[in-house]
Coordinates of C-alpha atoms in Angstrom, one line a residue:
M1046 CA -27.8 115.1 -154.8
A1047 CA -28.1 114.4 -151.1
D1048 CA -27.8 110.7 -150.2
L1049 CA -30.9 110.2 -148.1
G1050 CA -31.6 106.5 -147.5
L1051 CA -35.2 107.1 -146.7
V1052 CA -35.8 109.0 -149.9
K1053 CA -34.1 106.3 -151.9
T1054 CA -36.3 103.6 -150.3
L1055 CA -39.5 105.7 -150.8
A1056 CA -38.6 106.4 -154.4
G1057 CA -38.2 102.6 -155.0
A1058 CA -41.5 101.9 -153.4
L1059 CA -43.3 104.6 -155.5
G1060 CA -41.6 103.4 -158.8
T1061 CA -39.8 106.7 -159.4
N1062 CA -36.2 107.9 -159.2
E1063 CA -34.6 109.5 -156.2
A1064 CA -33.8 112.8 -158.0
S1065 CA -37.5 113.3 -159.0
L1066 CA -38.8 112.5 -155.5
T1067 CA -36.2 114.8 -153.9
L1068 CA -37.4 117.6 -156.2
I1069 CA -41.0 117.1 -155.2
L1070 CA -40.0 117.0 -151.5
G1071 CA -38.1 120.2 -152.1
L1072 CA -41.2 121.8 -153.5
L1073 CA -43.3 120.6 -150.5
A1074 CA -40.6 122.0 -148.1
G1075 CA -41.7 125.4 -149.2
Y1076 CA -44.9 125.1 -147.2
P1077 CA -43.4 124.7 -143.7
L1078 CA -40.8 127.3 -144.6
A1079 CA -43.6 129.8 -145.7
F1080 CA -45.5 129.0 -142.5
F1081 CA -42.4 129.8 -140.4
Q1082 CA -41.9 133.0 -142.3
R1083 CA -45.6 133.9 -141.8
Q1084 CA -45.6 133.1 -138.1
F1085 CA -42.3 134.4 -136.9
L1086 CA -40.9 136.9 -139.5
F1087 CA -44.1 138.8 -140.3
G1088 CA -43.5 142.5 -139.6
K1089 CA -39.7 141.9 -139.0
S1090 CA -36.9 143.6 -140.7
A1091 CA -36.2 143.3 -144.5
T1092 CA -32.6 142.1 -143.8
L1093 CA -33.9 139.2 -141.8
H1094 CA -36.2 138.2 -144.6
H1095 CA -33.4 138.4 -147.2
I1096 CA -31.2 136.2 -145.0
Y1097 CA -34.0 133.7 -144.4
F1098 CA -34.9 133.4 -148.1
T1099 CA -31.2 133.0 -149.1
L1100 CA -30.4 130.3 -146.5
T1101 CA -33.5 128.3 -147.0
G1102 CA -33.3 128.4 -150.8
L1103 CA -29.7 127.3 -150.7
G1104 CA -30.6 124.5 -148.2
I1105 CA -33.3 123.2 -150.7
L1106 CA -30.8 123.3 -153.5
Y1107 CA -28.1 121.6 -151.5
A1108 CA -30.6 118.8 -150.5
N1109 CA -31.2 118.2 -154.2
F1110 CA -27.9 118.9 -155.8
G1111 CA -25.2 118.9 -153.2
T1112 CA -22.1 121.0 -153.8
D1113 CA -23.3 121.9 -157.3
I1114 CA -25.1 124.8 -155.8
I1115 CA -21.8 126.6 -156.3
H1116 CA -22.9 127.3 -159.9
H1117 CA -25.9 129.3 -158.7
V1118 CA -23.9 131.2 -156.2
I1119 CA -21.3 132.2 -158.9
C1120 CA -24.0 133.4 -161.2
V1121 CA -25.8 135.4 -158.6
F1122 CA -22.6 137.2 -157.5
T1123 CA -21.5 137.8 -161.1
N1124 CA -24.8 139.4 -162.1
Y1125 CA -24.7 141.6 -159.0
M1126 CA -21.2 142.8 -159.9
L1127 CA -22.3 143.5 -163.5
M1128 CA -24.9 145.9 -162.2
R1129 CA -22.6 147.4 -159.7
I1130 CA -19.6 148.0 -162.0
I1131 CA -21.3 148.9 -165.3
G1132 CA -24.5 150.4 -163.9
P1133 CA -27.9 150.6 -165.7
K1134 CA -26.5 150.5 -169.2
L1135 CA -27.2 148.5 -172.3
L1136 CA -23.8 146.8 -172.0
S1137 CA -24.8 145.3 -168.7
V1138 CA -27.8 143.7 -170.3
Q1139 CA -25.9 142.4 -173.2
L1140 CA -23.2 140.9 -170.9
A1141 CA -25.9 139.4 -168.7
F1142 CA -27.5 137.6 -171.7
V1143 CA -24.2 136.3 -172.9
F1144 CA -22.8 135.3 -169.5
N1145 CA -25.9 133.6 -168.2
M1146 CA -26.8 131.8 -171.4
A1147 CA -23.2 130.7 -171.9
Y1148 CA -22.9 129.4 -168.4
L1149 CA -26.2 127.5 -168.7
L1150 CA -25.3 126.0 -172.1
A1151 CA -21.9 125.0 -170.8
G1152 CA -23.7 123.1 -168.0
Y1153 CA -25.9 121.4 -170.6
H1154 CA -22.9 120.5 -172.7
F1155 CA -20.8 119.0 -169.9
C1156 CA -23.6 117.4 -167.8
A1157 CA -26.5 116.5 -170.0
S1158 CA -27.2 113.0 -171.2
N1159 CA -29.6 111.6 -173.9
T1160 CA -32.5 111.7 -171.5
Y1161 CA -34.1 114.4 -169.3
D1162 CA -32.2 114.4 -166.0
V1163 CA -33.0 116.2 -162.8
M1164 CA -29.7 117.9 -162.0
W1165 CA -28.3 121.4 -161.1
T1166 CA -29.1 122.7 -164.6
T1167 CA -32.9 122.1 -163.8
P1168 CA -33.2 125.0 -161.4
H1169 CA -30.4 126.9 -163.1
C1170 CA -32.4 127.4 -166.3
V1171 CA -35.0 129.1 -164.1
M1172 CA -32.4 131.2 -162.4
T1173 CA -30.9 132.2 -165.7
L1174 CA -34.1 134.0 -166.8
R1175 CA -34.5 135.5 -163.3
L1176 CA -31.0 137.0 -163.4
I1177 CA -31.2 138.3 -167.0
G1178 CA -34.6 139.9 -166.0
L1179 CA -33.0 141.5 -162.9
V1180 CA -30.2 143.1 -164.9
T1181 CA -32.6 144.2 -167.6
D1182 CA -35.0 145.8 -165.0
H1183 CA -32.0 147.7 -163.5
F1184 CA -31.3 149.0 -167.0
D1185 CA -35.0 149.9 -167.6
G1186 CA -35.1 151.8 -164.3
G1187 CA -32.2 154.0 -165.4
K1188 CA -34.0 155.1 -168.6
D1189 CA -35.6 158.5 -169.1
P1190 CA -39.3 158.0 -168.0
A1191 CA -40.4 159.3 -171.4
Q1192 CA -38.6 156.3 -173.0
Q1193 CA -40.0 153.7 -170.7
S1194 CA -43.0 151.5 -171.6
A1195 CA -45.8 150.9 -169.1
D1196 CA -44.2 147.5 -168.1
Q1197 CA -40.8 149.1 -167.8
K1198 CA -42.1 151.7 -165.5
K1199 CA -43.8 149.1 -163.4
L1200 CA -40.8 146.7 -163.2
G1201 CA -37.8 149.0 -163.5
L1202 CA -35.4 149.4 -160.6
T1203 CA -34.5 153.0 -160.0
K1204 CA -31.6 152.1 -157.7
L1205 CA -29.1 149.2 -157.4
P1206 CA -30.4 146.4 -155.2
S1207 CA -28.0 145.2 -152.5
L1208 CA -26.2 141.8 -152.8
L1209 CA -28.4 140.5 -150.0
E1210 CA -31.6 141.6 -151.8
V1211 CA -30.3 139.9 -155.0
A1212 CA -29.6 136.7 -153.1
G1213 CA -33.0 136.7 -151.4
H1214 CA -34.8 137.3 -154.7
S1215 CA -32.7 134.6 -156.5
F1216 CA -33.0 131.9 -153.8
H1217 CA -36.6 132.5 -152.6
F1218 CA -37.8 128.9 -151.7
G1219 CA -41.0 129.3 -153.7
G1220 CA -39.3 129.7 -157.0
V1221 CA -35.8 128.3 -156.6
L1222 CA -36.5 124.9 -158.1
V1223 CA -39.0 125.1 -161.0
G1224 CA -40.1 128.7 -160.9
P1225 CA -42.3 130.7 -161.2
Q1226 CA -40.6 133.7 -162.5
F1227 CA -41.2 136.9 -160.6
P1228 CA -39.4 140.3 -160.9
M1229 CA -37.3 141.9 -158.2
R1230 CA -39.9 144.7 -157.9
M1231 CA -42.5 142.2 -156.8
Y1232 CA -40.1 140.6 -154.3
L1233 CA -39.3 143.9 -152.7
D1234 CA -43.0 144.8 -152.5
M1235 CA -43.6 141.6 -150.6
I1236 CA -40.7 142.4 -148.2
E1237 CA -42.1 145.9 -147.7
G1238 CA -45.5 144.4 -146.8
K1239 CA -47.3 145.9 -149.9
L1240 CA -48.5 142.5 -151.2
T1241 CA -51.3 141.9 -148.7
D1242 CA -55.1 141.9 -148.6
N1243 CA -55.1 143.3 -145.1
T1244 CA -54.3 146.9 -144.4
E1245 CA -54.7 146.6 -140.7
G1246 CA -51.3 145.2 -140.0
K1247 CA -52.5 141.6 -139.8
R1248 CA -51.1 138.6 -141.6
P1249 CA -52.5 138.1 -145.2
A1250 CA -55.4 135.7 -145.5
C1251 CA -53.6 133.5 -148.0
V1252 CA -53.5 130.1 -146.2
V1253 CA -56.6 128.6 -147.7
P1254 CA -55.7 129.6 -151.3
A1255 CA -52.2 128.2 -150.8
L1256 CA -53.4 124.9 -149.5
K1257 CA -55.9 124.6 -152.3
R1258 CA -53.2 125.0 -154.9
M1259 CA -51.0 122.4 -153.0
A1260 CA -53.9 119.9 -153.0
I1261 CA -54.5 120.3 -156.7
G1262 CA -50.8 120.1 -157.4
L1263 CA -50.6 116.9 -155.5
G1264 CA -53.5 115.5 -157.4
Y1265 CA -51.8 116.2 -160.8
T1266 CA -48.5 114.7 -159.4
V1267 CA -50.3 111.5 -158.4
A1268 CA -52.2 111.3 -161.7
F1269 CA -48.9 111.6 -163.6
A1270 CA -47.3 108.9 -161.4
V1271 CA -50.1 106.5 -162.0
L1272 CA -50.8 107.2 -165.7
N1273 CA -47.1 107.4 -166.6
G1274 CA -46.9 103.7 -165.8
Y1275 CA -49.0 103.1 -168.9
Y1276 CA -48.2 106.1 -171.1
Y1277 CA -44.4 106.6 -170.7
D1278 CA -41.9 108.2 -173.0
D1279 CA -39.7 105.2 -173.9
Y1280 CA -42.6 103.1 -175.1
M1281 CA -42.5 105.2 -178.3
T1282 CA -39.0 103.9 -178.9
E1283 CA -39.9 100.2 -178.4
P1284 CA -40.8 97.8 -181.3
A1285 CA -44.3 97.2 -179.8
F1286 CA -45.2 100.8 -180.5
F1287 CA -44.2 100.7 -184.2
E1288 CA -46.1 97.5 -184.7
L1289 CA -49.4 99.2 -183.7
P1290 CA -51.8 100.3 -186.4
W1291 CA -51.5 104.0 -187.4
L1292 CA -54.6 105.1 -185.6
Q1293 CA -53.6 103.3 -182.3
K1294 CA -50.2 105.0 -182.4
Y1295 CA -51.8 108.4 -182.9
I1296 CA -54.2 107.8 -180.0
F1297 CA -51.3 106.7 -177.8
V1298 CA -49.4 109.9 -178.6
L1299 CA -52.5 112.0 -178.0
I1300 CA -53.1 110.5 -174.5
W1301 CA -49.4 110.4 -173.7
G1302 CA -49.0 114.1 -174.5
K1303 CA -51.6 115.1 -172.0
V1304 CA -50.2 112.8 -169.3
M1305 CA -46.6 114.1 -170.0
L1306 CA -47.7 117.7 -169.3
Y1307 CA -49.2 116.7 -165.9
K1308 CA -45.7 116.4 -164.3
Y1309 CA -45.1 120.1 -165.2
V1310 CA -48.5 121.2 -164.0
G1311 CA -48.1 119.4 -160.7
C1312 CA -44.7 120.9 -160.0
W1313 CA -45.8 124.4 -160.9
L1314 CA -48.9 124.2 -158.7
L1315 CA -46.9 123.0 -155.7
A1316 CA -44.4 125.9 -156.2
E1317 CA -47.1 128.4 -156.7
G1318 CA -48.8 127.4 -153.4
S1319 CA -45.7 128.1 -151.3
C1320 CA -45.4 131.5 -153.1
I1321 CA -49.0 132.3 -152.2
L1322 CA -48.4 131.3 -148.6
S1323 CA -45.5 133.8 -148.4
S1324 CA -47.9 136.5 -149.8
L1325 CA -45.7 137.0 -152.9
T1326 CA -48.6 136.4 -155.4
Y1327 CA -51.1 139.1 -154.1
N1328 CA -52.6 140.7 -157.2
G1329 CA -55.3 143.1 -155.9
R1330 CA -59.0 142.3 -155.8
D1331 CA -61.6 141.1 -158.3
E1332 CA -64.8 142.9 -159.2
Q1333 CA -66.5 141.4 -156.2
G1334 CA -63.8 142.6 -153.9
N1335 CA -62.3 139.1 -153.3
P1336 CA -58.4 139.0 -153.0
L1337 CA -56.5 137.6 -155.9
W1338 CA -53.4 135.5 -155.3
D1339 CA -52.6 134.7 -158.9
S1340 CA -49.7 136.9 -160.0
C1341 CA -47.3 133.9 -160.0
K1342 CA -49.8 131.6 -161.7
N1343 CA -48.0 129.4 -164.3
I1344 CA -51.0 127.4 -165.4
K1345 CA -54.7 128.4 -166.1
L1346 CA -56.2 125.1 -165.2
S1347 CA -59.8 125.5 -166.6
K1348 CA -58.5 126.9 -169.9
F1349 CA -55.7 124.3 -170.1
E1350 CA -58.2 121.4 -169.6
M1351 CA -60.8 122.9 -172.0
V1352 CA -58.5 124.4 -174.7
M1353 CA -60.1 125.0 -178.1
S1354 CA -57.1 126.3 -180.1
F1355 CA -53.4 126.0 -180.2
Q1356 CA -53.2 129.6 -179.0
D1357 CA -55.2 128.6 -175.9
V1358 CA -52.6 126.0 -175.1
I1359 CA -49.8 128.6 -175.2
D1360 CA -51.9 131.1 -173.2
S1361 CA -52.8 128.6 -170.5
F1362 CA -49.4 126.8 -170.1
N1363 CA -46.1 128.0 -168.6
I1364 CA -47.6 131.4 -168.4
N1365 CA -44.8 133.1 -166.5
T1366 CA -42.1 131.9 -168.8
N1367 CA -44.2 133.1 -171.8
K1368 CA -44.6 136.5 -170.1
W1369 CA -40.9 136.7 -169.4
A1370 CA -40.1 135.9 -173.1
A1371 CA -42.6 138.5 -174.3
H1372 CA -41.3 141.3 -172.0
Y1373 CA -37.5 140.7 -172.2
V1374 CA -37.1 139.3 -175.7
Y1375 CA -40.1 139.6 -178.1
K1376 CA -41.0 143.3 -177.3
R1377 CA -37.4 144.3 -177.6
L1378 CA -37.2 143.1 -181.2
K1379 CA -39.5 145.8 -182.5
F1380 CA -36.6 147.2 -184.5
L1381 CA -37.0 144.2 -186.8
N1382 CA -40.4 145.6 -187.8
N1383 CA -41.6 142.0 -188.4
R1384 CA -43.8 140.1 -186.0
M1385 CA -43.0 136.7 -187.6
L1386 CA -39.3 137.3 -187.2
S1387 CA -39.7 138.5 -183.7
Q1388 CA -41.7 135.5 -182.8
L1389 CA -39.2 133.2 -184.6
F1390 CA -36.2 134.7 -182.7
T1391 CA -38.1 134.4 -179.4
L1392 CA -38.9 130.7 -179.9
V1393 CA -35.2 130.1 -181.0
F1394 CA -34.1 131.7 -177.7
L1395 CA -36.5 129.5 -175.7
A1396 CA -35.4 126.4 -177.5
L1397 CA -31.7 127.3 -176.9
W1398 CA -32.6 128.0 -173.2
H1399 CA -33.9 124.4 -173.0
G1400 CA -30.7 123.0 -174.4
F1401 CA -28.9 121.7 -177.5
H1402 CA -31.1 118.6 -178.3
S1403 CA -32.8 118.8 -181.7
G1404 CA -36.1 117.8 -180.1
Y1405 CA -36.5 121.3 -178.5
Y1406 CA -36.1 123.0 -181.8
A1407 CA -38.5 120.6 -183.6
C1408 CA -41.1 121.2 -180.9
F1409 CA -40.9 125.0 -181.0
F1410 CA -40.8 124.9 -184.8
L1411 CA -44.1 123.1 -184.8
E1412 CA -45.5 125.5 -182.3
L1413 CA -44.7 128.4 -184.7
V1414 CA -46.3 126.5 -187.6
Y1415 CA -49.5 125.6 -185.7
V1416 CA -50.1 129.0 -184.3
N1417 CA -49.5 130.8 -187.6
A1418 CA -51.7 128.3 -189.5
E1419 CA -54.4 128.9 -187.0
K1420 CA -54.0 132.7 -187.4
Q1421 CA -54.1 132.3 -191.2
A1422 CA -57.4 130.4 -190.9
H1423 CA -58.9 133.2 -188.8
D1424 CA -57.7 135.7 -191.4
L1425 CA -59.4 133.8 -194.2
M1426 CA -62.7 134.1 -192.3
K1427 CA -62.2 137.8 -192.0
V1428 CA -61.3 138.2 -195.7
S1429 CA -64.3 136.2 -197.1
P1430 CA -67.8 137.2 -195.9
L1431 CA -69.0 133.9 -197.4
V1432 CA -66.6 131.8 -195.4
S1433 CA -67.4 133.8 -192.3
S1434 CA -71.1 133.4 -192.7
V1435 CA -70.8 129.7 -193.2
V1436 CA -68.6 129.0 -190.1
R1437 CA -70.9 131.2 -188.0
H1438 CA -74.1 129.5 -189.1
P1439 CA -75.9 128.0 -186.1
V1440 CA -76.2 124.6 -187.8
V1441 CA -72.5 124.5 -189.0
R1442 CA -70.9 126.0 -185.9
P1443 CA -71.4 123.0 -183.5
F1444 CA -69.9 120.6 -186.0
L1445 CA -67.0 123.0 -186.7
L1446 CA -66.2 123.3 -183.0
V1447 CA -66.1 119.5 -182.6
A1448 CA -63.9 119.3 -185.7
L1449 CA -61.5 121.9 -184.3
K1450 CA -61.4 120.2 -180.9
L1451 CA -60.5 116.9 -182.6
V1452 CA -57.8 118.5 -184.7
L1453 CA -56.3 120.1 -181.5
L1454 CA -56.4 116.9 -179.6
A1455 CA -54.9 114.9 -182.5
H1456 CA -52.0 117.3 -182.6
L1457 CA -51.4 118.0 -178.9
G1458 CA -49.0 115.2 -178.3
Y1459 CA -47.4 115.2 -181.7
P1460 CA -45.1 118.2 -181.2
L1461 CA -44.3 117.1 -177.7
T1462 CA -42.6 113.8 -178.8
P1463 CA -39.4 115.6 -179.9
F1464 CA -39.4 117.6 -176.7
A1465 CA -39.5 114.4 -174.6
L1466 CA -37.4 112.1 -176.7
L1467 CA -34.8 114.8 -177.4
K1468 CA -32.7 112.9 -180.0
S1469 CA -33.6 113.1 -183.7
A1470 CA -32.9 109.4 -184.0
K1471 CA -35.8 108.7 -181.7
W1472 CA -38.5 111.4 -182.4
W1473 CA -37.9 111.3 -186.2
Q1474 CA -38.9 107.6 -186.2
V1475 CA -42.1 108.3 -184.3
H1476 CA -43.1 111.1 -186.7
R1477 CA -42.2 109.0 -189.7
S1478 CA -44.4 106.2 -188.4
L1479 CA -47.2 108.7 -188.2
Y1480 CA -46.5 109.7 -191.8
F1481 CA -45.6 113.3 -190.6
T1482 CA -49.4 114.1 -190.4
G1483 CA -48.5 116.7 -187.8
H1484 CA -46.3 118.5 -190.3
W1485 CA -47.4 118.5 -193.9
P1486 CA -51.2 119.5 -193.6
F1487 CA -50.2 122.7 -191.8
L1488 CA -47.2 123.5 -194.0
V1489 CA -49.3 123.0 -197.1
F1490 CA -52.1 125.2 -195.7
L1491 CA -49.5 128.0 -194.8
A1492 CA -48.1 127.8 -198.3
A1493 CA -51.6 128.0 -199.8
A1494 CA -53.0 130.7 -197.5
P1495 CA -51.9 133.7 -199.5
F1496 CA -53.5 132.3 -202.7
L1497 CA -56.7 131.3 -200.8
K1498 CA -57.0 134.9 -199.5
K1499 CA -56.8 136.3 -203.1
L1500 CA -59.2 133.7 -204.3
L1501 CA -61.8 134.3 -201.6
K1502 CA -61.5 138.0 -201.3
P1503 CA -64.6 139.7 -202.7
R1504 CA -63.9 141.5 -205.9
A1505 CA -65.2 145.0 -206.4
S1506 CA -68.0 145.1 -209.0
K1507 CA -67.6 147.1 -212.2
T1508 CA -70.4 149.5 -211.1
S1509 CA -68.5 150.3 -207.8
K1510 CA -65.3 150.9 -209.8
D1511 CA -67.1 153.3 -212.1
T1512 CA -68.6 155.1 -209.2
K1513 CA -65.2 155.5 -207.6
S1514 CA -63.6 156.8 -210.8
E1515 CA -66.4 159.4 -211.1

């Protein structure tokens, strides 16, 4: 990391660490860089844009991680050579998955500690997905059009991108630190001037949407900085936490879980704003004809704050990574002919992408359990007309919605404790002190669901059976 005395002094004054503050400053640096691009590079050559994005992205990485940027350069060059030497073949995709994941995991192994550290692997996990996606899009673009899905036709690359294009895409300042993920096709469309709300050759009207996103991102970042002083990760490893009554511990975990997510929301919003300002996120117009700048949106704020189900949480949080996993992993496991297995392998991949710590696997396991328990509950309502009519009754429904919201809130922080505490020696103690109430009710329900479906499924009457036999 760059040794900046002013940053160190400011970090101490704000009660944070230098690495985290430098990361935030790197995200904010995207705004003046995007303004410069908008003011001085608009309408200029593609080559100039690629060089600008490459140099500025590398500069941000160097300010944060110093000479460790060599890891990113090595991986970008290697993936380009894979495409150039092997071409759009399945072998290139397989090698891209193996090489990029192996390089990332080696970084975790040699550099990671027992806490979450901001280091070169932080942006490299984002770049890992981007490079795998790039090689896969090159493979998809070489397929027979009849064998391509709608998404593959949209994102596929029909020709090999140049090394400069790959570098500009990989090091774009808006997504080089924490994302969002965006495909090469989108990047090239931006360079070619296709991502704009203005067809008259004028600059896109994206300044106000970008600054709004920045302001909200700063709000979430400040909220996390303030609340984290009271609801911080390590408190759950201190004796004072375990001495609390069960209900107080659960309430703490509930509030802490929400606060913990704010640091991700703040960072994603700040990154998204600079992407908007560079016109990368243009997504057409809505029904009223207003321009949309949301194609790189990583968080649906209103849905995230008002979630009513576990699926809502997944659909509103870390959207681009979920889209990436669906397109490049989940949908390519159709040969398994089993949605549950495809979902399981996708979550295992995402857990491995985060690292080796057991907390990641525990978190994604609980996600799988919660979402499938929720799905089974919906299936029960479909199977039984009686249950369906009861839950939809105007008197029952408000109470049911309140109960569902309480269940969701009570179990929002629970699966995040392993994700934050990482080591089983830490998060297992927290879950045990809560009597594993985020585990066994859902597991019992999943085990009982098939029997409940048989029990509640209406049985055909004898008369109807006789009628069918006739």
